[in-house]
Structures are given as C-alpha cells and as structure tokens.
PDB file of C-alpha atoms in Angstrom:
ATOM      1  CA  UNK A1345    -146.239-125.324  71.079  1.00 47.00           C
ATOM      2  CA  UNK A1346    -146.644-121.533  70.634  1.00 51.00           C
ATOM      3  CA  UNK A1347    -145.756-120.021  67.389  1.00 53.00           C
ATOM      4  CA  UNK A1348    -142.241-118.408  67.831  1.00 62.00           C
ATOM      5  CA  UNK A1349    -142.102-116.822  64.438  1.00 74.00           C
ATOM      6  CA  UNK A1350    -141.752-113.058  64.328  1.00 77.00           C
ATOM      7  CA  UNK A1351    -144.283-110.836  62.702  1.00 86.00           C
ATOM      8  CA  UNK A1352    -143.546-108.832  59.682  1.00 85.00           C
ATOM      9  CA  UNK A1353    -143.517-105.779  61.719  1.00 85.00           C
ATOM     10  CA  UNK A1354    -140.945-107.066  64.151  1.00 85.00           C
ATOM     11  CA  UNK A1355    -138.728-108.422  61.294  1.00 89.00           C
ATOM     12  CA  UNK A1356    -138.672-104.888  59.730  1.00 88.00           C
ATOM     13  CA  UNK A1357    -138.029-103.335  63.020  1.00 90.00           C
ATOM     14  CA  UNK A1358    -134.899-105.668  63.581  1.00 89.00           C
ATOM     15  CA  UNK A1359    -133.892-104.918  60.062  1.00 87.00           C
ATOM     16  CA  UNK A1360    -134.137-101.134  60.534  1.00 87.00           C
ATOM     17  CA  UNK A1361    -132.281-101.362  63.878  1.00 89.00           C
ATOM     18  CA  UNK A1362    -129.470-103.444  62.157  1.00 87.00           C
ATOM     19  CA  UNK A1363    -129.254-101.026  59.421  1.00 84.00           C
ATOM     20  CA  UNK A1364    -129.150 -98.084  61.707  1.00 84.00           C
ATOM     21  CA  UNK A1365    -126.125 -99.581  63.661  1.00 90.00           C
ATOM     22  CA  UNK A1366    -124.318-100.371  60.327  1.00 89.00           C
ATOM     23  CA  UNK A1367    -125.090 -96.602  59.187  1.00 90.00           C
ATOM     24  CA  UNK A1368    -123.708 -95.327  62.464  1.00 92.00           C
ATOM     25  CA  UNK A1369    -120.646 -97.659  62.110  1.00 94.00           C
ATOM     26  CA  UNK A1370    -120.123 -96.339  58.583  1.00 94.00           C
ATOM     27  CA  UNK A1371    -120.275 -92.765  59.845  1.00 95.00           C
ATOM     28  CA  UNK A1372    -117.678 -93.548  62.531  1.00 95.00           C
ATOM     29  CA  UNK A1373    -115.488 -95.135  59.962  1.00 94.00           C
ATOM     30  CA  UNK A1374    -115.739 -92.110  57.766  1.00 95.00           C
ATOM     31  CA  UNK A1375    -114.395 -90.084  60.442  1.00 96.00           C
ATOM     32  CA  UNK A1376    -111.354 -92.257  60.815  1.00 95.00           C
ATOM     33  CA  UNK A1377    -110.868 -92.631  57.147  1.00 96.00           C
ATOM     34  CA  UNK A1378    -110.988 -88.980  56.072  1.00 96.00           C
ATOM     35  CA  UNK A1379    -107.530 -88.043  57.343  1.00 97.00           C
ATOM     36  CA  UNK A1380    -106.122 -91.372  56.005  1.00 97.00           C
ATOM     37  CA  UNK A1381    -107.537 -90.569  52.525  1.00 97.00           C
ATOM     38  CA  UNK A1382    -106.155 -87.060  52.512  1.00 97.00           C
ATOM     39  CA  UNK A1383    -102.704 -88.439  53.405  1.00 97.00           C
ATOM     40  CA  UNK A1384    -102.884 -90.986  50.494  1.00 96.00           C
ATOM     41  CA  UNK A1385    -103.958 -88.230  48.303  1.00 95.00           C
ATOM     42  CA  UNK A1386    -100.884 -86.204  49.334  1.00 96.00           C
ATOM     43  CA  UNK A1387     -98.535 -89.009  48.915  1.00 95.00           C
ATOM     44  CA  UNK A1388    -100.073 -89.947  45.308  1.00 92.00           C
ATOM     45  CA  UNK A1389     -99.708 -85.935  44.406  1.00 90.00           C
ATOM     46  CA  UNK A1390     -95.934 -86.136  45.594  1.00 92.00           C
ATOM     47  CA  UNK A1391     -95.175 -89.420  43.774  1.00 90.00           C
ATOM     48  CA  UNK A1392     -97.861 -90.498  41.363  1.00 84.00           C
ATOM     49  CA  UNK A1393     -96.186 -94.161  41.356  1.00 83.00           C
ATOM     50  CA  UNK A1394     -96.569 -94.621  44.745  1.00 90.00           C
ATOM     51  CA  UNK A1395     -97.903 -98.264  44.644  1.00 90.00           C
ATOM     52  CA  UNK A1396     -98.526 -98.730  48.252  1.00 95.00           C
ATOM     53  CA  UNK A1397    -100.617 -95.545  48.422  1.00 95.00           C
ATOM     54  CA  UNK A1398    -102.625 -96.496  45.471  1.00 93.00           C
ATOM     55  CA  UNK A1399    -103.207 -99.967  46.529  1.00 94.00           C
ATOM     56  CA  UNK A1400    -104.469 -98.712  50.083  1.00 96.00           C
ATOM     57  CA  UNK A1401    -106.797 -95.998  48.334  1.00 96.00           C
ATOM     58  CA  UNK A1402    -108.163 -98.791  46.091  1.00 94.00           C
ATOM     59  CA  UNK A1403    -108.899-100.824  48.937  1.00 95.00           C
ATOM     60  CA  UNK A1404    -110.567 -98.226  50.902  1.00 96.00           C
ATOM     61  CA  UNK A1405    -112.668 -97.022  48.142  1.00 96.00           C
ATOM     62  CA  UNK A1406    -113.735-100.447  47.224  1.00 94.00           C
ATOM     63  CA  UNK A1407    -115.088-101.411  50.729  1.00 92.00           C
ATOM     64  CA  UNK A1408    -116.793 -97.685  50.769  1.00 94.00           C
ATOM     65  CA  UNK A1409    -118.414 -98.040  47.509  1.00 93.00           C
ATOM     66  CA  UNK A1410    -119.768-101.560  48.555  1.00 88.00           C
ATOM     67  CA  UNK A1411    -121.629-100.341  51.722  1.00 91.00           C
ATOM     68  CA  UNK A1412    -122.439 -96.770  51.283  1.00 94.00           C
ATOM     69  CA  UNK A1413    -125.595 -96.938  49.278  1.00 90.00           C
ATOM     70  CA  UNK A1414    -126.990 -99.745  51.582  1.00 89.00           C
ATOM     71  CA  UNK A1415    -126.848 -97.175  54.574  1.00 91.00           C
ATOM     72  CA  UNK A1416    -128.254 -94.360  52.709  1.00 92.00           C
ATOM     73  CA  UNK A1417    -125.225 -92.679  50.991  1.00 95.00           C
ATOM     74  CA  UNK A1418    -125.346 -93.494  47.431  1.00 96.00           C
ATOM     75  CA  UNK A1419    -123.360 -90.534  46.239  1.00 96.00           C
ATOM     76  CA  UNK A1420    -120.350 -91.480  48.218  1.00 97.00           C
ATOM     77  CA  UNK A1421    -120.749 -95.021  47.030  1.00 96.00           C
ATOM     78  CA  UNK A1422    -120.718 -93.778  43.526  1.00 96.00           C
ATOM     79  CA  UNK A1423    -117.565 -91.544  44.146  1.00 96.00           C
ATOM     80  CA  UNK A1424    -115.753 -94.233  45.925  1.00 96.00           C
ATOM     81  CA  UNK A1425    -116.362 -96.555  43.060  1.00 95.00           C
ATOM     82  CA  UNK A1426    -115.317 -94.073  40.533  1.00 94.00           C
ATOM     83  CA  UNK A1427    -111.996 -93.606  42.529  1.00 95.00           C
ATOM     84  CA  UNK A1428    -111.406 -97.248  42.737  1.00 94.00           C
ATOM     85  CA  UNK A1429    -111.791 -97.633  38.862  1.00 92.00           C
ATOM     86  CA  UNK A1430    -109.457 -94.685  38.331  1.00 90.00           C
ATOM     87  CA  UNK A1431    -106.845 -96.301  40.660  1.00 90.00           C
ATOM     88  CA  UNK A1432    -107.245 -99.517  39.038  1.00 86.00           C
ATOM     89  CA  UNK A1433    -106.454 -98.044  35.535  1.00 82.00           C
ATOM     90  CA  UNK A1434    -103.881 -95.460  37.108  1.00 72.00           C
ATOM     91  CA  UNK A1435    -101.754 -93.600  34.376  1.00 69.00           C
ATOM     92  CA  UNK A1436     -98.867 -91.436  35.821  1.00 65.00           C
ATOM     93  CA  UNK A1437    -100.168 -88.560  33.332  1.00 69.00           C
ATOM     94  CA  UNK A1438    -100.793 -85.180  34.805  1.00 72.00           C
ATOM     95  CA  UNK A1439    -104.297 -85.319  33.221  1.00 79.00           C
ATOM     96  CA  UNK A1440    -105.336 -88.589  35.056  1.00 82.00           C
ATOM     97  CA  UNK A1441    -103.888 -87.461  38.412  1.00 85.00           C
ATOM     98  CA  UNK A1442    -105.803 -84.176  38.120  1.00 88.00           C
ATOM     99  CA  UNK A1443    -108.924 -86.255  37.571  1.00 90.00           C
ATOM    100  CA  UNK A1444    -107.977 -88.444  40.476  1.00 91.00           C
ATOM    101  CA  UNK A1445    -107.330 -85.595  42.985  1.00 92.00           C
ATOM    102  CA  UNK A1446    -110.591 -83.903  41.947  1.00 94.00           C
ATOM    103  CA  UNK A1447    -112.535 -87.228  42.674  1.00 94.00           C
ATOM    104  CA  UNK A1448    -110.918 -87.705  45.926  1.00 95.00           C
ATOM    105  CA  UNK A1449    -111.737 -83.980  47.018  1.00 95.00           C
ATOM    106  CA  UNK A1450    -115.324 -84.535  45.966  1.00 95.00           C
ATOM    107  CA  UNK A1451    -115.450 -87.707  47.890  1.00 95.00           C
ATOM    108  CA  UNK A1452    -113.869 -86.026  50.906  1.00 94.00           C
ATOM    109  CA  UNK A1453    -116.515 -83.373  50.865  1.00 95.00           C
ATOM    110  CA  UNK A1454    -119.326 -85.938  50.752  1.00 94.00           C
ATOM    111  CA  UNK A1455    -117.646 -87.841  53.728  1.00 94.00           C
ATOM    112  CA  UNK A1456    -117.620 -84.531  55.658  1.00 94.00           C
ATOM    113  CA  UNK A1457    -121.204 -83.656  54.925  1.00 94.00           C
ATOM    114  CA  UNK A1458    -122.269 -87.100  55.842  1.00 94.00           C
ATOM    115  CA  UNK A1459    -120.611 -86.953  59.221  1.00 94.00           C
ATOM    116  CA  UNK A1460    -122.012 -83.322  59.846  1.00 93.00           C
ATOM    117  CA  UNK A1461    -125.353 -84.364  58.933  1.00 89.00           C
ATOM    118  CA  UNK A1462    -125.434 -87.277  61.362  1.00 84.00           C
ATOM    119  CA  UNK A1463    -124.242 -85.204  64.361  1.00 81.00           C
TER     120      UNK A1463
END
C-alpha cells in the first residue's frame, strides 16, 4: 500500500493557500465593513447611548481583532481590540466618546490602507 501522507512541503503549501484565501476573504470583508463602521460611528456620535450601534460595533471589532493578525494585519487587530474594549466599558462622557471616535478613525484608515495595498 503506497504511503499517502503529505510531505512537509505539501502541507506548508496547502496551509499557505488556505491562509491566502482567508486573507483575501478578510480584505473583501473590510470593503463591506468600512461603510458600516462609519455609519455606526455617526450613530454613536449623534447618540452616545445608542446601545444597538455600540453592540454591533463591539461584535464587528471582536471578530476583526480575532482574525486580523493571523492573516497579516496585526495593527488592525490591535486597533479593533482596543475599540472592542472601549465599547465594552463605554461611558457616555465626552472624553470617552472622543477616544472612541479617534480609535475608529485610526481603524478605518488602517482598513483602507490594507484594501488599497492588496489591490
């Protein structure tokens, strides 16, 4: 019976291909999520207590922070994680809202840079 196990090189190749597909899916998702995050930022700016907007932002950034570094975007993951943490402890103070808005702007800039760099 022939040995059907894959060589180390074949395993690495398949892994690289899987990560490449995941990276492309991540970029495609960024394109969709950027306007949504911008909209959430506007809603939170207009009404800091908009729980639905805060919850959706927390959900999006939590997912993003979990995968970003794996596909080669550690800074996006770091910023998304920081936003998730801010939203989780959100206070309706002007200072907290300013910090959150600044973090969202930085994340959006990083997302845009990632999309442009991949084109």
